[in-house]
Short mmCIF file of N, CA, C and O in Angstrom, two decimals:
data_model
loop_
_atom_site.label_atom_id
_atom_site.label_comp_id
_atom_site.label_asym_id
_atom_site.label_seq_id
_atom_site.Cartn_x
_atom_site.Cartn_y
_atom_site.Cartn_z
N UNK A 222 0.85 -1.18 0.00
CA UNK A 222 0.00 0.00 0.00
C UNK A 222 0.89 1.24 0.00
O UNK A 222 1.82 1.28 0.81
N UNK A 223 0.70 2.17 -0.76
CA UNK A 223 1.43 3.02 -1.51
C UNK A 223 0.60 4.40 0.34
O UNK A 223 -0.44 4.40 1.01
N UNK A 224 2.05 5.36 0.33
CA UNK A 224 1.18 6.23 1.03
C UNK A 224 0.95 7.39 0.33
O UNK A 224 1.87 7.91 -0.31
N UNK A 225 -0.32 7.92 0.37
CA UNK A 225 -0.75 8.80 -0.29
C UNK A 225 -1.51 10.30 0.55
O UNK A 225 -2.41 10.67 1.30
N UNK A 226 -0.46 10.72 -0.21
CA UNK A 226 -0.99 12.32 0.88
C UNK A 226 -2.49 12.84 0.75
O UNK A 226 -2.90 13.11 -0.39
N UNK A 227 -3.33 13.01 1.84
CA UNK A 227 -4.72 13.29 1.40
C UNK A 227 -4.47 15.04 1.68
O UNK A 227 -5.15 15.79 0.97
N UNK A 228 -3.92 15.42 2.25
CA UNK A 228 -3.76 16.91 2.33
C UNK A 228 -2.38 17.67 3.48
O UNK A 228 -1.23 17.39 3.83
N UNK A 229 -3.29 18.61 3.70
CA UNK A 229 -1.60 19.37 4.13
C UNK A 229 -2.04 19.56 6.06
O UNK A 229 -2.98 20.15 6.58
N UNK A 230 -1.00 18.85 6.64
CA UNK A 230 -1.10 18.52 8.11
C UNK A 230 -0.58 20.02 8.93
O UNK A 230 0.51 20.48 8.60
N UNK A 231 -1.32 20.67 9.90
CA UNK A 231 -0.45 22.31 10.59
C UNK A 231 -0.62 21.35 11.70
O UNK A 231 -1.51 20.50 11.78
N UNK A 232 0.30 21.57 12.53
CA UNK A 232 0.67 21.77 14.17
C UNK A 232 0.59 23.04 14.60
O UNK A 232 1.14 23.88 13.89
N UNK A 233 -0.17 23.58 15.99
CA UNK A 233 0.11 24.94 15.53
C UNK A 233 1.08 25.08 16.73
O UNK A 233 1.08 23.98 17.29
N UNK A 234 1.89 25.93 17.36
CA UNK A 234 2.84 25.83 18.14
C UNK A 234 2.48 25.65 19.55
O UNK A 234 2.91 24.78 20.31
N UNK A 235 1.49 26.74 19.86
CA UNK A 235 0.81 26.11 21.00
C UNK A 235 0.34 24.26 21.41
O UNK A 235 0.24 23.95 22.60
N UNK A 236 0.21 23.69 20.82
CA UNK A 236 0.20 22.16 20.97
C UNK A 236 1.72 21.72 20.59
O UNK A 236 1.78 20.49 20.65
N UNK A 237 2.74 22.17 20.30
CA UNK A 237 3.81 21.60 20.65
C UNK A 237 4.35 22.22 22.01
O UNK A 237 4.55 21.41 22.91
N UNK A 238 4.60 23.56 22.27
CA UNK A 238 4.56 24.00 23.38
C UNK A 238 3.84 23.43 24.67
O UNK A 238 4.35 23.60 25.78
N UNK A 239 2.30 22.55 24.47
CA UNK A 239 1.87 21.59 25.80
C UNK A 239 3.11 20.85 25.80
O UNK A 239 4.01 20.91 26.63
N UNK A 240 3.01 19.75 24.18
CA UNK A 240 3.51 18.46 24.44
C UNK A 240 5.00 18.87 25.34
O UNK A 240 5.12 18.40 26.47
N UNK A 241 6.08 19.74 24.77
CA UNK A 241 6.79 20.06 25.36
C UNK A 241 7.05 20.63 27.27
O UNK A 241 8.02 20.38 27.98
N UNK A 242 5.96 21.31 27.57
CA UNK A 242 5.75 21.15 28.85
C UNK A 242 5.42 19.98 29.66
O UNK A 242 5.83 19.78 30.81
N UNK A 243 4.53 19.12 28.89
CA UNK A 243 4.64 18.02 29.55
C UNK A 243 5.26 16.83 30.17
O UNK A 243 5.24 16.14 31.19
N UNK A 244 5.88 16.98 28.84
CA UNK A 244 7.19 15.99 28.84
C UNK A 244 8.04 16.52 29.96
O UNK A 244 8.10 15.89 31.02
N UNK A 245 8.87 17.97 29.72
CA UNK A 245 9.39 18.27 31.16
C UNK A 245 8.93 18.29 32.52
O UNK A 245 9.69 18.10 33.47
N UNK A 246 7.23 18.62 32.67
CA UNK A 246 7.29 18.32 33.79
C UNK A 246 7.32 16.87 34.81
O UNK A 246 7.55 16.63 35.99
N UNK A 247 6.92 16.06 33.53
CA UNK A 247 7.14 14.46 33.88
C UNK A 247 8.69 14.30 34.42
O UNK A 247 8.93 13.52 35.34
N UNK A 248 9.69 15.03 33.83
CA UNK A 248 11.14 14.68 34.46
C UNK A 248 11.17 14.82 36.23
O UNK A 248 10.65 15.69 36.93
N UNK A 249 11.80 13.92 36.54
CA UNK A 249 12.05 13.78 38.08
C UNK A 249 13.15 14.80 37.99
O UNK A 249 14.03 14.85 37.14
N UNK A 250 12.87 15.96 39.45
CA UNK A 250 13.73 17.08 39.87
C UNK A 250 13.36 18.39 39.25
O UNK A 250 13.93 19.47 39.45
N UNK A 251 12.12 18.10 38.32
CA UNK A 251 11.60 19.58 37.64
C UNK A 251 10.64 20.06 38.98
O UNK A 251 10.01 19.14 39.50
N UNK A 252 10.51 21.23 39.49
CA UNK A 252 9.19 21.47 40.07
C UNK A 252 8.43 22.16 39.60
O UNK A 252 7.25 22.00 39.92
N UNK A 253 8.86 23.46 38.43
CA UNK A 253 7.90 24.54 38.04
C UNK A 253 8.54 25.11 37.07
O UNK A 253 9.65 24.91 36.56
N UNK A 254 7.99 25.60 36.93
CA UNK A 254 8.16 26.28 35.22
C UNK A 254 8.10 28.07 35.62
O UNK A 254 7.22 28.44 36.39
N UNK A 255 8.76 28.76 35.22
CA UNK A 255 9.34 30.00 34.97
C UNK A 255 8.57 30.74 33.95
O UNK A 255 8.03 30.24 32.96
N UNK A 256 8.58 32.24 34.35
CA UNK A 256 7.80 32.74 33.26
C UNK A 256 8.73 33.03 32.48
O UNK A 256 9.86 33.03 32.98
N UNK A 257 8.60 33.33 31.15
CA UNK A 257 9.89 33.55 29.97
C UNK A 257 10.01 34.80 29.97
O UNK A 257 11.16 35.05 29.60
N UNK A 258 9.34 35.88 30.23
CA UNK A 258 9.21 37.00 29.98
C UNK A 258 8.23 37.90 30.84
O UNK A 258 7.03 37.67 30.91
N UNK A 259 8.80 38.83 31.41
CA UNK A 259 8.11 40.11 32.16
C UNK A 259 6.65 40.07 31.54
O UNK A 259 5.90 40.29 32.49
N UNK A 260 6.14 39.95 30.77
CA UNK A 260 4.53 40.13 29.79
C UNK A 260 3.83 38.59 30.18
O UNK A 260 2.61 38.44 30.27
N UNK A 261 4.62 37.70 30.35
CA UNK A 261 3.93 36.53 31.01
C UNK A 261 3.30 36.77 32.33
O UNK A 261 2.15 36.56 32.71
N UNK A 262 4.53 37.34 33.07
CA UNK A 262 4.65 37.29 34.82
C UNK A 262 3.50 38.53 35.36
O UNK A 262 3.33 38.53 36.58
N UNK A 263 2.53 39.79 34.37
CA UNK A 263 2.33 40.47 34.42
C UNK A 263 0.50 40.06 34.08
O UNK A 263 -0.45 40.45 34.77
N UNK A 264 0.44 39.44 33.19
CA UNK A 264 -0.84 38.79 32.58
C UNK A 264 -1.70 36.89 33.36
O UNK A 264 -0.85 36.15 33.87
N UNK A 265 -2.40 36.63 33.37
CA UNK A 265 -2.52 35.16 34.00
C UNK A 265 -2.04 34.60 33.42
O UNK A 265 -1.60 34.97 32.33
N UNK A 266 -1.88 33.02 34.07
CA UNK A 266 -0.95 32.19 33.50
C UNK A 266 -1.32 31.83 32.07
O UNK A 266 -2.52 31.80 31.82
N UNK A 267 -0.69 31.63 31.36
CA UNK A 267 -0.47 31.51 30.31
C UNK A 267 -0.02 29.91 29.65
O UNK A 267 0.78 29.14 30.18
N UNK A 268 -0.54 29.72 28.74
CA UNK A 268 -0.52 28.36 28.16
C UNK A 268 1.09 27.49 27.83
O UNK A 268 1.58 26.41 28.14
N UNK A 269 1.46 28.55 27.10
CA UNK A 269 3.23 28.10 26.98
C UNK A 269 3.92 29.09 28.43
O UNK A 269 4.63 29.83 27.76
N UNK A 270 4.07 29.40 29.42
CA UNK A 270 4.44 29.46 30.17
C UNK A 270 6.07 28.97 30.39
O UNK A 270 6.10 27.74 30.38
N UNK A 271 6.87 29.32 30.51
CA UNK A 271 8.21 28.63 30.67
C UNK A 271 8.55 27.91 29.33
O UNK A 271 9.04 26.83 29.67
N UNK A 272 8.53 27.97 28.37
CA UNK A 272 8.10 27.15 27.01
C UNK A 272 8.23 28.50 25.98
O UNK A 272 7.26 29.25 25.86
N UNK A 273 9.53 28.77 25.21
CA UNK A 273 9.46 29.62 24.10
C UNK A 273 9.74 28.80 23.05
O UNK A 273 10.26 27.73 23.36
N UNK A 274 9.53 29.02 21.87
CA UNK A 274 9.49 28.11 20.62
C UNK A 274 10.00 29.25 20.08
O UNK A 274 9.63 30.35 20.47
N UNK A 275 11.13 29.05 18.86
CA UNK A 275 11.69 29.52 17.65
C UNK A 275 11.78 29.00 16.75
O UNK A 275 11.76 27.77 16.78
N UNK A 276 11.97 29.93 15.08
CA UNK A 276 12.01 28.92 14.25
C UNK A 276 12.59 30.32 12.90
O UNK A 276 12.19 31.43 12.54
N UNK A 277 13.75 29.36 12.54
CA UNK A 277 14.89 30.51 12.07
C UNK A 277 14.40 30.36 10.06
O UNK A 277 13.64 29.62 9.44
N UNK A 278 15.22 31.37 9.71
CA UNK A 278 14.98 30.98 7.85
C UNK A 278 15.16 29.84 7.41
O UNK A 278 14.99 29.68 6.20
N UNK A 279 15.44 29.07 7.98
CA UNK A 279 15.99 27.79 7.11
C UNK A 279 14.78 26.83 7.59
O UNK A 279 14.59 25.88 6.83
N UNK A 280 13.98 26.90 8.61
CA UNK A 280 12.86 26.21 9.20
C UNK A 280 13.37 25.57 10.23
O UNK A 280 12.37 25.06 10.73
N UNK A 281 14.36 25.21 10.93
CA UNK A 281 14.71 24.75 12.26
C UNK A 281 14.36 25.45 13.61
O UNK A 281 14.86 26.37 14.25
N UNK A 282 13.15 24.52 13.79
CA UNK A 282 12.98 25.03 15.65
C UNK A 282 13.92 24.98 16.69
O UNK A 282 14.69 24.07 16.40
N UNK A 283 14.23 25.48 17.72
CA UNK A 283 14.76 25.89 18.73
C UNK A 283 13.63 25.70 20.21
O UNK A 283 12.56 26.31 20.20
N UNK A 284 13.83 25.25 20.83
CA UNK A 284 13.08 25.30 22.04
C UNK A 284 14.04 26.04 23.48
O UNK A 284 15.20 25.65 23.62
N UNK A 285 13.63 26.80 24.21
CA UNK A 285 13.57 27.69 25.54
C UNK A 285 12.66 27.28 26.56
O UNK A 285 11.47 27.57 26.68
N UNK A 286 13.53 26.41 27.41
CA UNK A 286 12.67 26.28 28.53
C UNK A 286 13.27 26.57 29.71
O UNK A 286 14.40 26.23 30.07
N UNK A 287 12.18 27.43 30.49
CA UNK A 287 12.88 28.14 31.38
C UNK A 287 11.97 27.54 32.76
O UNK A 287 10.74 27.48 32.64
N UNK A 288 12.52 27.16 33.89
CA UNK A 288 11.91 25.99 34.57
C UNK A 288 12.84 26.51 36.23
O UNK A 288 13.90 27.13 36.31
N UNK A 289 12.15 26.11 37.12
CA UNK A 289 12.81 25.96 38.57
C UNK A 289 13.32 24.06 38.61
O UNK A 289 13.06 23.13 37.84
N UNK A 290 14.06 24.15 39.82
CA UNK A 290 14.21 22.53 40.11
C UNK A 290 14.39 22.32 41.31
O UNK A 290 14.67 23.18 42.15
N UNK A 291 14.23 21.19 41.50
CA UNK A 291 14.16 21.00 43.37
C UNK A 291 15.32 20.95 44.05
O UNK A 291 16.28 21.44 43.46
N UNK A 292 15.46 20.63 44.84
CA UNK A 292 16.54 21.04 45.85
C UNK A 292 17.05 19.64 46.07
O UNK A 292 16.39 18.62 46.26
N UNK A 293 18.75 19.85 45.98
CA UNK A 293 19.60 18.37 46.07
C UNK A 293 19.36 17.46 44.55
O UNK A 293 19.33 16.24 44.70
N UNK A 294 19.21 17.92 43.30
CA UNK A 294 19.38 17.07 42.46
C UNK A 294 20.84 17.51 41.91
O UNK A 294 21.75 18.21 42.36
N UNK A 295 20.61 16.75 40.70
CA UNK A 295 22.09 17.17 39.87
C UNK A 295 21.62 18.20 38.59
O UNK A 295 20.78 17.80 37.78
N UNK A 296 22.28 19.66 38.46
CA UNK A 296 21.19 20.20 37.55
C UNK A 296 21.65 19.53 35.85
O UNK A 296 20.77 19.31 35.01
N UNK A 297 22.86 19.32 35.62
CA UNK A 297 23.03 18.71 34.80
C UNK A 297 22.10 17.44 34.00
O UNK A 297 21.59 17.33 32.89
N UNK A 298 22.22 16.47 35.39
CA UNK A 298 21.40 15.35 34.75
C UNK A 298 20.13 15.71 34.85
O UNK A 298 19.35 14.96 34.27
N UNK A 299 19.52 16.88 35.57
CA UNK A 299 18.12 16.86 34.93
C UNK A 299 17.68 17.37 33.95
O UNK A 299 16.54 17.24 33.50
N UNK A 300 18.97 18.31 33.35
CA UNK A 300 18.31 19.04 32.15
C UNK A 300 18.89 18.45 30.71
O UNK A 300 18.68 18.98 29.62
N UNK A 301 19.66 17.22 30.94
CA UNK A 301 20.22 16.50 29.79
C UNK A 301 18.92 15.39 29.56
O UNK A 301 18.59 14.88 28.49
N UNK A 302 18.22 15.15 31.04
CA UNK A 302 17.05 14.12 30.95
C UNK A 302 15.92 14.70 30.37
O UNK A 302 14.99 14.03 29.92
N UNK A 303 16.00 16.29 30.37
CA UNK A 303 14.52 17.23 29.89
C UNK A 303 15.09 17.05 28.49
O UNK A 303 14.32 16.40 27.79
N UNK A 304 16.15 17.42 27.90
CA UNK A 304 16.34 17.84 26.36
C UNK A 304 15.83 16.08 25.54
O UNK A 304 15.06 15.78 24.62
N UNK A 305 16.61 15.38 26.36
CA UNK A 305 16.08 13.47 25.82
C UNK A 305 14.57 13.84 25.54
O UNK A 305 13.85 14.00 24.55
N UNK A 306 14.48 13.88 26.43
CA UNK A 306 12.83 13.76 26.75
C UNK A 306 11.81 14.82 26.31
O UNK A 306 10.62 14.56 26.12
N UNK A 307 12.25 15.82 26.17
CA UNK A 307 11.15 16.80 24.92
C UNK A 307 11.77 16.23 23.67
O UNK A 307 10.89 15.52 23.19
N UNK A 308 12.51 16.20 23.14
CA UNK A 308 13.16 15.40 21.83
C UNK A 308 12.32 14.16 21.25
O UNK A 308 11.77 14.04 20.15
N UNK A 309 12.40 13.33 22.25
CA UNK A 309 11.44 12.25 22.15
C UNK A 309 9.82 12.64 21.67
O UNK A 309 9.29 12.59 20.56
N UNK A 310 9.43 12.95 22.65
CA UNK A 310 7.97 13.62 22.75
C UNK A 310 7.95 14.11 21.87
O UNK A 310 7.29 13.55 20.99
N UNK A 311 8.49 15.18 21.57
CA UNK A 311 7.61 16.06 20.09
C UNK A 311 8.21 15.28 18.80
O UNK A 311 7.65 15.46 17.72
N UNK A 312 9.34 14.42 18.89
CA UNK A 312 9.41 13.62 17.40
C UNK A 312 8.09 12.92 17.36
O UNK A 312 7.30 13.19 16.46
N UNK A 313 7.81 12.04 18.30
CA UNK A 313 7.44 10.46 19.06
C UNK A 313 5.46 11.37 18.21
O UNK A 313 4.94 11.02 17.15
N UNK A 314 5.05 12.22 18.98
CA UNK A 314 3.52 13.05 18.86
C UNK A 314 3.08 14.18 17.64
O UNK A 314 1.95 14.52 17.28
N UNK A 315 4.53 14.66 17.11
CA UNK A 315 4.36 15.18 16.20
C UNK A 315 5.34 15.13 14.98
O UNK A 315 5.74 16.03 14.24
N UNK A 316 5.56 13.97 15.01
CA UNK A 316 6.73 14.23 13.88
C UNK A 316 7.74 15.60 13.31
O UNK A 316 8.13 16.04 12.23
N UNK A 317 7.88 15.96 14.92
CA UNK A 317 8.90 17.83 14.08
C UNK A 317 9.95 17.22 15.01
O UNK A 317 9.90 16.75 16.14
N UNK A 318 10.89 17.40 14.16
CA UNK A 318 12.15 17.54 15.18
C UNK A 318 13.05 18.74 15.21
O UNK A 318 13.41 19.46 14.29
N UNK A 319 13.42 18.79 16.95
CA UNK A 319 13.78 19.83 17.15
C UNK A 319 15.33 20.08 17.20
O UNK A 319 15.86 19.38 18.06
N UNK A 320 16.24 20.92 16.47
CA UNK A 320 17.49 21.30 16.46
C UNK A 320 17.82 21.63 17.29
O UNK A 320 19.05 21.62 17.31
N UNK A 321 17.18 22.14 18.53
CA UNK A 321 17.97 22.56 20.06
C UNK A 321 17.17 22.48 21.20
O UNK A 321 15.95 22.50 21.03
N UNK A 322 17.68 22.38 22.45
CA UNK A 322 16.48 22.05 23.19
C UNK A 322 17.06 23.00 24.28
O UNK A 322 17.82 22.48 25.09
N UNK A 323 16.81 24.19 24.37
CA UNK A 323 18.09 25.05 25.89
C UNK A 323 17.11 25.21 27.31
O UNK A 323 15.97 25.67 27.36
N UNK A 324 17.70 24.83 28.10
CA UNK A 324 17.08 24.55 29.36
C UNK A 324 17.89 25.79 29.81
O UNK A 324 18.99 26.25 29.50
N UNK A 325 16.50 26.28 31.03
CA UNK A 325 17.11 27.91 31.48
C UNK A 325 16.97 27.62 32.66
O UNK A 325 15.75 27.58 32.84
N UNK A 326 17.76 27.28 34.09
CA UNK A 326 17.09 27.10 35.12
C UNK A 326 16.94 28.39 36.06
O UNK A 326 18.09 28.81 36.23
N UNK A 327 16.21 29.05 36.61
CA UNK A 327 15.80 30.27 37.14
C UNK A 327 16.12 29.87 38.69
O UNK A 327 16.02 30.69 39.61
N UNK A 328 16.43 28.87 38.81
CA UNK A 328 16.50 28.66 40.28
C UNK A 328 16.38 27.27 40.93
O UNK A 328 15.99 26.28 40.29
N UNK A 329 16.77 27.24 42.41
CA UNK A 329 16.63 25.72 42.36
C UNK A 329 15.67 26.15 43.99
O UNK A 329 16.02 27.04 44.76
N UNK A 330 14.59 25.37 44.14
CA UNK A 330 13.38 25.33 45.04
C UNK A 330 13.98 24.99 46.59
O UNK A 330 14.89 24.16 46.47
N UNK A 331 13.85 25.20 47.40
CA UNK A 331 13.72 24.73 48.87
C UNK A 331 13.15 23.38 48.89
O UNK A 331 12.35 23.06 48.02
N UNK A 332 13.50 22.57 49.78
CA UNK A 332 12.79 20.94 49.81
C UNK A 332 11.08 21.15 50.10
O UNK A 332 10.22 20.47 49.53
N UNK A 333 10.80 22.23 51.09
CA UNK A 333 9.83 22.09 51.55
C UNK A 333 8.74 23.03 50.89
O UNK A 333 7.86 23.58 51.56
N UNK A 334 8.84 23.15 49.74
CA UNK A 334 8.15 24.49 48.91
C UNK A 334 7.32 23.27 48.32
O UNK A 334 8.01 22.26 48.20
N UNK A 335 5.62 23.09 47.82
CA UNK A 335 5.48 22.19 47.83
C UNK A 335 4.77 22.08 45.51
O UNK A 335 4.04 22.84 44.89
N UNK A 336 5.17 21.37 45.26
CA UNK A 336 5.39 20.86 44.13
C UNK A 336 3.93 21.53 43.10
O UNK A 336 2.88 21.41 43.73
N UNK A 337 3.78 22.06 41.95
CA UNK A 337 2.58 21.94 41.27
C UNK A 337 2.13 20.75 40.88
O UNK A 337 2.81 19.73 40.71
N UNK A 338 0.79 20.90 40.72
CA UNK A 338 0.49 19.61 39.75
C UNK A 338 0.36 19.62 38.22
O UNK A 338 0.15 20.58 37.47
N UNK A 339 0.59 17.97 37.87
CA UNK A 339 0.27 18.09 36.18
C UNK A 339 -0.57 18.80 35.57
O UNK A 339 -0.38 19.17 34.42
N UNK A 340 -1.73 19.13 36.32
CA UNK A 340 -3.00 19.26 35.91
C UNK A 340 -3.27 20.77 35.58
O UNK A 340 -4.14 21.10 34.77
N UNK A 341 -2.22 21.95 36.47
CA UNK A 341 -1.92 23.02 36.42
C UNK A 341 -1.72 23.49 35.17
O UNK A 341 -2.08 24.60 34.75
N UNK A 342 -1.10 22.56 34.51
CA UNK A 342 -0.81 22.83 32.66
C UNK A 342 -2.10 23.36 32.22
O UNK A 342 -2.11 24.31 31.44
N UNK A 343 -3.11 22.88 32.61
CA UNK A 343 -4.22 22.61 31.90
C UNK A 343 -5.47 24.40 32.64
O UNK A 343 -6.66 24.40 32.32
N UNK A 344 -5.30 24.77 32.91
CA UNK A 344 -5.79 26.08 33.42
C UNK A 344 -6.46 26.80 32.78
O UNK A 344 -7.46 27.40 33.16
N UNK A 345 -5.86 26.81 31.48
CA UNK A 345 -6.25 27.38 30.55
C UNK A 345 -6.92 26.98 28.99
O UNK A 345 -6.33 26.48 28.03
N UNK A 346 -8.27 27.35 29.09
CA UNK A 346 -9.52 26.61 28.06
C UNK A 346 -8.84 27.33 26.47
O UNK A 346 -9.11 28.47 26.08
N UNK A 347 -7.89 26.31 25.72
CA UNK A 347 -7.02 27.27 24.86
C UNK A 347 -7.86 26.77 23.50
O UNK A 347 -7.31 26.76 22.40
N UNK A 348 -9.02 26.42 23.65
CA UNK A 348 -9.78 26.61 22.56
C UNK A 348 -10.73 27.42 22.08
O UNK A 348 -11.23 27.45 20.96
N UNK A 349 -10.99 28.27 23.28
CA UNK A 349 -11.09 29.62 23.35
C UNK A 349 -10.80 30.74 22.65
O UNK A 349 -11.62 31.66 22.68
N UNK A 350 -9.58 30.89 21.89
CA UNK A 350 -8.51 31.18 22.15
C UNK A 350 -9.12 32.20 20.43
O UNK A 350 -8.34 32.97 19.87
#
């Protein structure tokens, strides 16, 4: 069976921007996500939140994630485990692959500061939109 294109597929960035949050916050030693920009931190939370997407003349995306982490990990291995692991995810859900993956860490959390949930992603009705 021959594959045959029935038409033309968009992702729009905002749904790579979830998949991408998700995936990081699934990493063990992430706790929260960072606003990227003064206009985030100023407005309600926001859907890509900690999550900037680029994409240069030649068509190669770039990903910016700017994130807190908990206290007593290694920041190295958690942000070599975030770049694996959004890499994966957005090949694995959307077939784009990404040319860079830069992890920004804003800080590292107190033990006893207590964790968001997954579900926090979700806050915002982005069909709305």
């Amino acid at each position: 069976m021959a594959n045959e294109q029935l038409g033309e597929i968009v992702i729009a960035p905002r749904v790579l921007e979830k998949i991408i949050a998700i995936a990081t916050a699934k990493v063990e030693g992430v706790h929260s996500f960072a606003n990227k920009s003064m206009s985030d931190s100023l407005s309600m939370r926001t859907l890509g939140r900690g999550v900037a997407l680029h994409t240069d003349e030649s068509g190669d995306i770039t990903v910016d994630i700017y994130l807190y982490l908990e206290y007593g990990i290694s920041v190295p291995t958690v942000a070599v485990a975030i770049q694996k692991a959004v890499k994966s995810a957005v090949s694995d859900m959307a077939e784009v692959e990404l040319s860079a993956v830069n992890i920004h860490v804003a800080g590292i959390v107190p033990e006893k500061s207590p964790k968001p949930d997954l579900k926090d992603l979700f806050d915002e009705d982005f069909l709305n939109d």
